[in-house]
Tab-separated table of C-alpha atoms and ligand atoms in Angstrom:
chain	number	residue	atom	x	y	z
A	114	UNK	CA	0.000	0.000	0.000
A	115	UNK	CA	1.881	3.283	-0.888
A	116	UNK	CA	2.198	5.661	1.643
A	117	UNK	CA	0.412	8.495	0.941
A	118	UNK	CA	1.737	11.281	3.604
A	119	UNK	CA	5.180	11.255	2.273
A	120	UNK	CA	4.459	14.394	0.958
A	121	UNK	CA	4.313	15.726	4.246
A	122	UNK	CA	7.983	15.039	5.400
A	123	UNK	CA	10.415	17.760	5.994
A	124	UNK	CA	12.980	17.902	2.890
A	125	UNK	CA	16.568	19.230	2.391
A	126	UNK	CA	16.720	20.197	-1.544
A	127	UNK	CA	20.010	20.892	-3.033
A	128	UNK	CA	19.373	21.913	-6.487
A	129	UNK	CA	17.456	25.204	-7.134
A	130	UNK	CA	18.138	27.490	-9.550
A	131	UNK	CA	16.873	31.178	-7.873
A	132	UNK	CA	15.573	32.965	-10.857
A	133	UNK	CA	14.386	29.466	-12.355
A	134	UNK	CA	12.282	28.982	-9.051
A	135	UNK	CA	10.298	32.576	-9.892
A	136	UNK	CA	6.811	32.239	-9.518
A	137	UNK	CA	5.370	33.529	-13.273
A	138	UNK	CA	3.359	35.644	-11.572
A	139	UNK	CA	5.688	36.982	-9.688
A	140	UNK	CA	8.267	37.899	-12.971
A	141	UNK	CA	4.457	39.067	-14.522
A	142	UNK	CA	3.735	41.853	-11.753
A	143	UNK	CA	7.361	42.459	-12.072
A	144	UNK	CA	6.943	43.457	-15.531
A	145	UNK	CA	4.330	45.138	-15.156
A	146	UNK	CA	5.446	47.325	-13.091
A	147	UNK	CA	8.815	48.299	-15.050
A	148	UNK	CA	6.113	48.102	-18.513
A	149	UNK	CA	8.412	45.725	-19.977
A	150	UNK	CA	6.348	43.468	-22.278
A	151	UNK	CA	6.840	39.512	-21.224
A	152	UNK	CA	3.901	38.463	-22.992
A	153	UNK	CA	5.549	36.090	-25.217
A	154	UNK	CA	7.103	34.055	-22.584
A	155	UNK	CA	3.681	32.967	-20.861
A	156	UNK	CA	1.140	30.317	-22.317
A	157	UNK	CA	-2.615	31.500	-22.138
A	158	UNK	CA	-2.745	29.761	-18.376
A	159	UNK	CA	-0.100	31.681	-17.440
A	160	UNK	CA	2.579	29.261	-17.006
A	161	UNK	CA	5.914	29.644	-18.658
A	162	UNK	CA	6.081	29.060	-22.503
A	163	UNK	CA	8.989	26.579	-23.646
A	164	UNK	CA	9.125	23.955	-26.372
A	165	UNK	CA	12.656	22.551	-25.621
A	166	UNK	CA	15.752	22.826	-23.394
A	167	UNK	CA	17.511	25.534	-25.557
A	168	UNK	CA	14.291	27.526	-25.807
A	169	UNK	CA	13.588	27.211	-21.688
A	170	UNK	CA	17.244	28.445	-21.212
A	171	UNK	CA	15.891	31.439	-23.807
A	172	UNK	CA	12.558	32.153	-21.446
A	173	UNK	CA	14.696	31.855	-18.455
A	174	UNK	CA	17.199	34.767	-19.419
A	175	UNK	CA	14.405	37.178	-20.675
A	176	UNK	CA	12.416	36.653	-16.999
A	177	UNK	CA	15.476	38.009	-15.623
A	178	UNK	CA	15.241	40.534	-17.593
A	179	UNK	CA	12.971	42.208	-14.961
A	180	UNK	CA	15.276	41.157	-11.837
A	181	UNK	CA	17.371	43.949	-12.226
A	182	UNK	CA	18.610	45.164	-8.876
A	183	UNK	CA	19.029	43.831	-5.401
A	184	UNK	CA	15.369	45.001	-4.381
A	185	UNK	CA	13.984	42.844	-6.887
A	186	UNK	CA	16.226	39.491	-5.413
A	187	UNK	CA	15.008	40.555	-2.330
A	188	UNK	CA	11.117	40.230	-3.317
A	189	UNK	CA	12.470	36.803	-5.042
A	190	UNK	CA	14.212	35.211	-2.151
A	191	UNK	CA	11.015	35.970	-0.105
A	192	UNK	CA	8.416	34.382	-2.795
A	193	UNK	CA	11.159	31.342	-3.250
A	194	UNK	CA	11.509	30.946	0.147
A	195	UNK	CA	7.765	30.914	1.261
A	196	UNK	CA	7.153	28.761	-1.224
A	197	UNK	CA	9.587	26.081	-0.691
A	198	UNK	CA	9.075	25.938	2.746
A	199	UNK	CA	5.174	25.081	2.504
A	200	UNK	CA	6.851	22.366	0.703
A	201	UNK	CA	8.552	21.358	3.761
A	202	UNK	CA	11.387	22.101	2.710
A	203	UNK	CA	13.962	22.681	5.850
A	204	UNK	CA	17.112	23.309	4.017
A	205	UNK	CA	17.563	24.456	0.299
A	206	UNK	CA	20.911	25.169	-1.458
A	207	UNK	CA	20.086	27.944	-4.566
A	208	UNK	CA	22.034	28.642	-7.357
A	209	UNK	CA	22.694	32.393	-7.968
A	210	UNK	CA	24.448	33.711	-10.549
A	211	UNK	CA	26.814	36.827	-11.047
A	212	UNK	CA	25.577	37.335	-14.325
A	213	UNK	CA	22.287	38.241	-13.545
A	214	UNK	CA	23.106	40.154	-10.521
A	215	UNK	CA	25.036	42.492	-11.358
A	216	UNK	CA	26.834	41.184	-14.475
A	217	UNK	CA	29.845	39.882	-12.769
A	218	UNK	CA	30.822	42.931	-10.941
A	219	UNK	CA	32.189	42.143	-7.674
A	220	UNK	CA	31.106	45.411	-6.045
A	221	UNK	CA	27.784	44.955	-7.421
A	222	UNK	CA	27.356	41.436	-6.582
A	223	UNK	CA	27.892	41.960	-2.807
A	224	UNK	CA	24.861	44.114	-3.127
A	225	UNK	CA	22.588	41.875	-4.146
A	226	UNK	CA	23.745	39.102	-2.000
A	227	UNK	CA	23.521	41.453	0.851
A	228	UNK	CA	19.781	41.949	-0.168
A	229	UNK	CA	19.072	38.104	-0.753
A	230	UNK	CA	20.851	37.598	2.806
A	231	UNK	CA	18.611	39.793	4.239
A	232	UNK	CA	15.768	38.342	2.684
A	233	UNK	CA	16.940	34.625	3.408
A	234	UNK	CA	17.270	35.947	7.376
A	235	UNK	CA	13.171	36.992	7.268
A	236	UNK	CA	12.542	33.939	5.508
A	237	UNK	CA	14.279	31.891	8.157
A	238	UNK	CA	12.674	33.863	10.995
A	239	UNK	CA	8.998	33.777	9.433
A	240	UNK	CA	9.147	30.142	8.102
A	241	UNK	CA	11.672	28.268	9.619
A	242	UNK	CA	13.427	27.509	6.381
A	243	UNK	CA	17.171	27.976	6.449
A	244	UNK	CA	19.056	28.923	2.361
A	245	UNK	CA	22.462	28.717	1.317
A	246	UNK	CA	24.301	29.790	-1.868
A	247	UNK	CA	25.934	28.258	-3.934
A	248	UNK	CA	27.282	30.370	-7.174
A	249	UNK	CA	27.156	29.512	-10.299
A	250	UNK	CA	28.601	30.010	-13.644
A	251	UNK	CA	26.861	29.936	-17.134
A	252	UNK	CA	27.827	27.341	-19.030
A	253	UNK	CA	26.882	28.947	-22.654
A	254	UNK	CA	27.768	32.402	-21.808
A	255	UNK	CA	31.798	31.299	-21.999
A	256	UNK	CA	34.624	30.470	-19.393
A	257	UNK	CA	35.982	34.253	-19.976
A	258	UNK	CA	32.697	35.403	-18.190
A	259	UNK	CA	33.103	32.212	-15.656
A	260	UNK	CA	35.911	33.940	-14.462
A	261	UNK	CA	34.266	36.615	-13.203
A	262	UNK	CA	31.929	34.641	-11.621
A	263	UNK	CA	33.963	32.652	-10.032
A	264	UNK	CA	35.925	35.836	-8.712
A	265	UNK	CA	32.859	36.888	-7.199
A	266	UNK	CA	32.018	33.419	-5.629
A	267	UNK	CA	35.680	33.558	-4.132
A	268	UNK	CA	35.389	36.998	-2.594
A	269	UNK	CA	32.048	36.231	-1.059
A	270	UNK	CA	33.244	32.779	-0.478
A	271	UNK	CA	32.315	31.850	3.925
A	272	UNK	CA	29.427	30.532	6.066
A	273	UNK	CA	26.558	31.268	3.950
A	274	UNK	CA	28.410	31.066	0.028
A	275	UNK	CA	29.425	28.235	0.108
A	276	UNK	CA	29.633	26.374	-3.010
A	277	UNK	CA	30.814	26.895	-6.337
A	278	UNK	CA	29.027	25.197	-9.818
A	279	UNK	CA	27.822	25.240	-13.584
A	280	UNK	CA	24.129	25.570	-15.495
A	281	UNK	CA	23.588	26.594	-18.621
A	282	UNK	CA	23.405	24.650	-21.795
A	283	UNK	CA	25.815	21.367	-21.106
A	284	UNK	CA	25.892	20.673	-25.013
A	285	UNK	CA	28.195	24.133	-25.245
A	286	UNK	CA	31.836	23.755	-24.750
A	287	UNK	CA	33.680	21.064	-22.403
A	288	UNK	CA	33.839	20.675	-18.805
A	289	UNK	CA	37.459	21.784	-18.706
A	290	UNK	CA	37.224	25.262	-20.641
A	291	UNK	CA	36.441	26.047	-17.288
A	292	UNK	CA	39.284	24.164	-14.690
A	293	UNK	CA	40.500	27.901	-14.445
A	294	UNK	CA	36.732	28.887	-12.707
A	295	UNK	CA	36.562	26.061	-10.537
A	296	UNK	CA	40.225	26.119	-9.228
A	297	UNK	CA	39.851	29.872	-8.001
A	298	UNK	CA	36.786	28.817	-6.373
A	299	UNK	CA	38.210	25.318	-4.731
A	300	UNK	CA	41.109	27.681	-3.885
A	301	UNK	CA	38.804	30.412	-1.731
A	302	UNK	CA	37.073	27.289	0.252
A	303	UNK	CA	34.127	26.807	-1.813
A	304	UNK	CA	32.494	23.513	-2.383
A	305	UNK	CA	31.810	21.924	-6.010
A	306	UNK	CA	29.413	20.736	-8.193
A	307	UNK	CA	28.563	21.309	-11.711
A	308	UNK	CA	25.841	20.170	-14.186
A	309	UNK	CA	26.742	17.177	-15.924
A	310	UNK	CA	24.799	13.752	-17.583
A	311	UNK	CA	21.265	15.379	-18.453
A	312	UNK	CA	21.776	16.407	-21.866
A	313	UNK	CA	25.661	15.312	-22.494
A	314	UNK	CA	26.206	11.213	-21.801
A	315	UNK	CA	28.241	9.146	-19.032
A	316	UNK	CA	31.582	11.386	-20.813
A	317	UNK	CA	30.276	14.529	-19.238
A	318	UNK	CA	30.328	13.467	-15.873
A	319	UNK	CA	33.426	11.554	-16.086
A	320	UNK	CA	34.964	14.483	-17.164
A	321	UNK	CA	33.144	16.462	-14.192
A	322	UNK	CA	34.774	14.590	-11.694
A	323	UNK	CA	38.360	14.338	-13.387
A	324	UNK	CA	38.787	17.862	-15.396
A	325	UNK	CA	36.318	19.965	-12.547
A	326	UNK	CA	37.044	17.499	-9.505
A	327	UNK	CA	33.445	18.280	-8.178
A	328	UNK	CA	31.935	16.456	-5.124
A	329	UNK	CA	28.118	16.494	-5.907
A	330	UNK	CA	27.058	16.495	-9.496
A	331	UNK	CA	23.624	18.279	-10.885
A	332	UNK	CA	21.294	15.593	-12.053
A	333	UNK	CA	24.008	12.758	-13.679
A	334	UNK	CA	21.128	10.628	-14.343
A	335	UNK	CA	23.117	9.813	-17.995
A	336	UNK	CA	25.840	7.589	-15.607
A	337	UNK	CA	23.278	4.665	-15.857
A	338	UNK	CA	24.224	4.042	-19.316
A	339	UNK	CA	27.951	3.373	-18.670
A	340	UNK	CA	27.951	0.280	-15.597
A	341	UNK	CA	31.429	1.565	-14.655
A	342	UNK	CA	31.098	4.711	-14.421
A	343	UNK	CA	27.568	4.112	-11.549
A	344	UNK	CA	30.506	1.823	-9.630
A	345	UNK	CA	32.720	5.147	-9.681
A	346	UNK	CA	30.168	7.282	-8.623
A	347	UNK	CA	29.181	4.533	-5.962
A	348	UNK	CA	33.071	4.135	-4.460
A	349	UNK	CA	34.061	7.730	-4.733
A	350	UNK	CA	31.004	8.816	-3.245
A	351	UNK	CA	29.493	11.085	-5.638
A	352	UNK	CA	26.323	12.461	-4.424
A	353	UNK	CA	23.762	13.215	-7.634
A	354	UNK	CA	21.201	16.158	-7.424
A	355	UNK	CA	18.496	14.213	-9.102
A	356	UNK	CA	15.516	16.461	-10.452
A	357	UNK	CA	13.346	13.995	-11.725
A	358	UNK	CA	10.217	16.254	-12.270
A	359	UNK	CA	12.426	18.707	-14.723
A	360	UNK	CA	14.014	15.260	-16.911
A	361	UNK	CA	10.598	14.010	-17.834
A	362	UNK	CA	9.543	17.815	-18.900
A	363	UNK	CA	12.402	17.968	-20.706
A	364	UNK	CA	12.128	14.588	-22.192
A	365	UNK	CA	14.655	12.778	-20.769
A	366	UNK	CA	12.736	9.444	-19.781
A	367	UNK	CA	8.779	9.632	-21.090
A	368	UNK	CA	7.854	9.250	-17.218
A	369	UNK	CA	8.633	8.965	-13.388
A	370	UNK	CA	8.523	4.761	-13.723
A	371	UNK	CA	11.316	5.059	-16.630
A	372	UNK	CA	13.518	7.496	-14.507
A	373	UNK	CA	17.109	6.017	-13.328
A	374	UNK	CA	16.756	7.396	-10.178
A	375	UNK	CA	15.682	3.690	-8.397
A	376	UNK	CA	18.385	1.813	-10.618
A	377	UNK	CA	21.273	4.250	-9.421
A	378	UNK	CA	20.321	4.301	-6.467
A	379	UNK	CA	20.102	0.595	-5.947
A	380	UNK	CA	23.293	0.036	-7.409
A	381	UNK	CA	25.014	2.541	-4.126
A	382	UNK	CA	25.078	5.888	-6.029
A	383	UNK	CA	24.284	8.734	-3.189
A	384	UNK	CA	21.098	10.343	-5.096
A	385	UNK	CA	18.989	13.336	-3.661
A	386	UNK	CA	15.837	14.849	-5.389
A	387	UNK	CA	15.278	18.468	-5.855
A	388	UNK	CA	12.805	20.577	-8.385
A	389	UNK	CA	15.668	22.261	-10.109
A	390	UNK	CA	13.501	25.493	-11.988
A	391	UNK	CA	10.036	24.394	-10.130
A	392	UNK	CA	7.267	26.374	-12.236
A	393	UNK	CA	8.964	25.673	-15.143
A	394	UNK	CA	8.699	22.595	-14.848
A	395	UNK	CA	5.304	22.662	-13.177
A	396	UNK	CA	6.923	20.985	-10.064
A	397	UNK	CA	7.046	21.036	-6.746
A	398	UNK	CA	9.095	18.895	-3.300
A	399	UNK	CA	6.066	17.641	-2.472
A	400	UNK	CA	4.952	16.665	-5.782
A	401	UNK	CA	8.500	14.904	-6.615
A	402	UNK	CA	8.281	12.938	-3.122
A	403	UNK	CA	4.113	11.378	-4.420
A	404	UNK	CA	6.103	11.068	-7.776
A	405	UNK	CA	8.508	9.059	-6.664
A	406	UNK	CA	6.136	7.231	-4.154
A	407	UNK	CA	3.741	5.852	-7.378
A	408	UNK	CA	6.277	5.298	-9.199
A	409	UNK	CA	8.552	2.895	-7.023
A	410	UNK	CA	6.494	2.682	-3.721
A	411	UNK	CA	9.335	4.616	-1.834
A	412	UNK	CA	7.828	5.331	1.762
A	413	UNK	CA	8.977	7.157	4.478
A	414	UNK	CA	12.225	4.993	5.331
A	415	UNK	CA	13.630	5.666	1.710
A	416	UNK	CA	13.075	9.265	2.569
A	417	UNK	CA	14.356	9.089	5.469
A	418	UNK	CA	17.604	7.688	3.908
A	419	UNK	CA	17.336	10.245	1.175
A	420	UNK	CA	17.219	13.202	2.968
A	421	UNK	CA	20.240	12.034	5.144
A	422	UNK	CA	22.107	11.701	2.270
A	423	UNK	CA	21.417	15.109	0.710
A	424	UNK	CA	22.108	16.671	4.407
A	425	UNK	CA	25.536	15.136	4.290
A	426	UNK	CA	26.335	16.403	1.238
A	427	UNK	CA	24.953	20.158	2.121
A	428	UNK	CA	27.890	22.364	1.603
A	429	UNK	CA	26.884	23.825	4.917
A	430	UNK	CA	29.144	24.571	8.164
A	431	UNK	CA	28.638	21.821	10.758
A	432	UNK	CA	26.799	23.576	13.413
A	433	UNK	CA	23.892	24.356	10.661
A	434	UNK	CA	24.168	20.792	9.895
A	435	UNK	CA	23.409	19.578	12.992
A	436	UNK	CA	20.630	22.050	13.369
A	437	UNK	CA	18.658	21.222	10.584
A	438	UNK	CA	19.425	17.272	11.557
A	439	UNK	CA	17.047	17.690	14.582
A	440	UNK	CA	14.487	19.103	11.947
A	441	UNK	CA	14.314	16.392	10.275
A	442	UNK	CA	14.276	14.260	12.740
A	443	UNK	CA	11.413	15.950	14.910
A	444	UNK	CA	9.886	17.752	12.885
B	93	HPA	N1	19.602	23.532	-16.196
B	93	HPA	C1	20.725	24.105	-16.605
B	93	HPA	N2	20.958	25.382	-16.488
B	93	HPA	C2	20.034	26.141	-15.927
B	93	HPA	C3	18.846	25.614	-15.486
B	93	HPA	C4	18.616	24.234	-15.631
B	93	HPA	O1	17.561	23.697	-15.246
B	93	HPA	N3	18.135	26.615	-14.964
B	93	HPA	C5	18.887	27.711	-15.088
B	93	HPA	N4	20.031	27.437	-15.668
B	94	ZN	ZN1	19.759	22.662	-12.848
């Protein structure tokens, strides 16, 4: 009998992209405002308009469009943050990238992480939901422009930065055009993951882990067709930010029963599910968790397990670790 309140369990989510977890509404009223016309990135129901992965990345960059200063993250954090924690979510890792705050300035940057730090802290004290950053480069925009990224990452890198990574379109360039990026930030502390094995095959992540020498890698799910590469992953420890929800929209796998995430998992890989852009991908953490539940009759134990995982491979300091351990454990 599949257990039906899994839904209801407290969550740690480790792969959210900020501007790709904006409520449509939300960019709409934004654009309204600044009368910047958006019209052709919504569908008639109001949802975001997308046929493919190159054409999402396309609607993604014109919503931010209207985030264009530190007030506007701030309103962001706040809508991303309420919403993920009547998810349940305890703990959520986003994605923010230079680029879109402030182009890669450094001084500019630290003024709209200041505002999405601010915002984070009311979140946290209204909702009991506690983010960290991680920064992140874009894969199609070049590693010239990674650089500056990562310089930002690095100067900002300490308790609540804490990561370094990639998005953007994986089928541009190779992993190693940007060692230079991910070296700076490894340098300045910062944890690593990139995007690797949704769109480019069991190569991509290989070279992720050899060329980037990331810890965590964002989805991965492509490893299953290579049976030596899932024993890597398995002995080195590789934890995979699964986001089942957003492979199926993009057509990955045709449906939540085709999805790799059981198979890798059985075979020792450290998985974790997150949402990755949510409305885009008309997803939500409680949505993935009945998902997954149908589809392979996980129940609370498996969650259990899952969410342990993702907490251990939080790139958070230990103290907010431990914290968010007793919140999922009494919650
Ligand atoms: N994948 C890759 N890059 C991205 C995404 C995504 O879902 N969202 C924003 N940048
Ligand atoms: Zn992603």
């Amino acid at each position: 009998m599949p257990d039906r309140n899994v839904a209801d369990l407290p969550k740690v989510e480790l792969h959210l992209h900020h501007e790709g977890a904006a409520p449509p509404g939300f960019i709409r009223q934004l654009a309204h405002e600044k009368k910047v016309d958006l019209s052709g990135i919504f569908r008639p129901d109001g949802s975001y308009d997308f046929r493919d992965f190159a054409h999402f990345l396309s609607v993604y960059e014109a919503a931010c469009e209207v985030l264009t200063g530190p007030e506007e993250f701030r309103r962001l954090t706040l809508a991303v943050l309420e919403e993920s924690a009547a998810n349940d979510v305890v703990y959520s890792e986003t994605f923010l990238s230079p680029d879109f705050c402030g182009g890669g300035d450094v001084a500019a940057w630290r003024d709209y992480l200041a505002a999405i730090q601010d915002a984070a802290d009311e979140a946290e004290a209204k909702f009991g939901i506690t983010l960290r950053g991680v920064v992140t480069c874009v894969r199609h925009f070049g590693p010239e422009k990674a650089k500056a990224a990562a310089l930002c990452a690095a100067e900002t890198s300490g308790d609540w930065i804490t990561g370094f990574g990639m998005g953007g379109n994986e089928t541009v360039g190779m992993q190693g055009d940007f060692a230079w990026s991910f070296d700076c930030a490894r340098e300045a502390g910062l944890r690593l993951t990139t995007h690797a094995g949704e769109f480019g095959g069991p190569e991509s992540v290989r070279d992720a882990i050899r060329k980037l020498g990331v810890e965590r890698i964002g989805h991965g799910v492509r490893a299953v067709e290579d049976p030596d590469l899932v024993h890597e992953l398995a002995d080195r420890g590789i934890t995979l930010e699964v986001c089942p929800g957003s492979n199926v929209v993009l057509g990955l796998y045709p449906d939540f029963s085709s999805h790799p995430i059981a198979r890798l998992r059985d075979a020792g890989v450290r998985v974790t599910v997150s949402t990755d852009d949510p409305p885009f991908f008309h997803t939500t953490m409680r949505r993935e968790y009945e998902m997954l539940n149908r589809a392979f009759d996980w129940g609370a134990e498996d969650f259990a397990a899952l969410n342990a995982i993702a907490l251990d491979a939080a790139f958070c300091d230990e103290d907010t670790r431990e914290r968010v351990k007793t919140r999922l454990e009494k919650p």
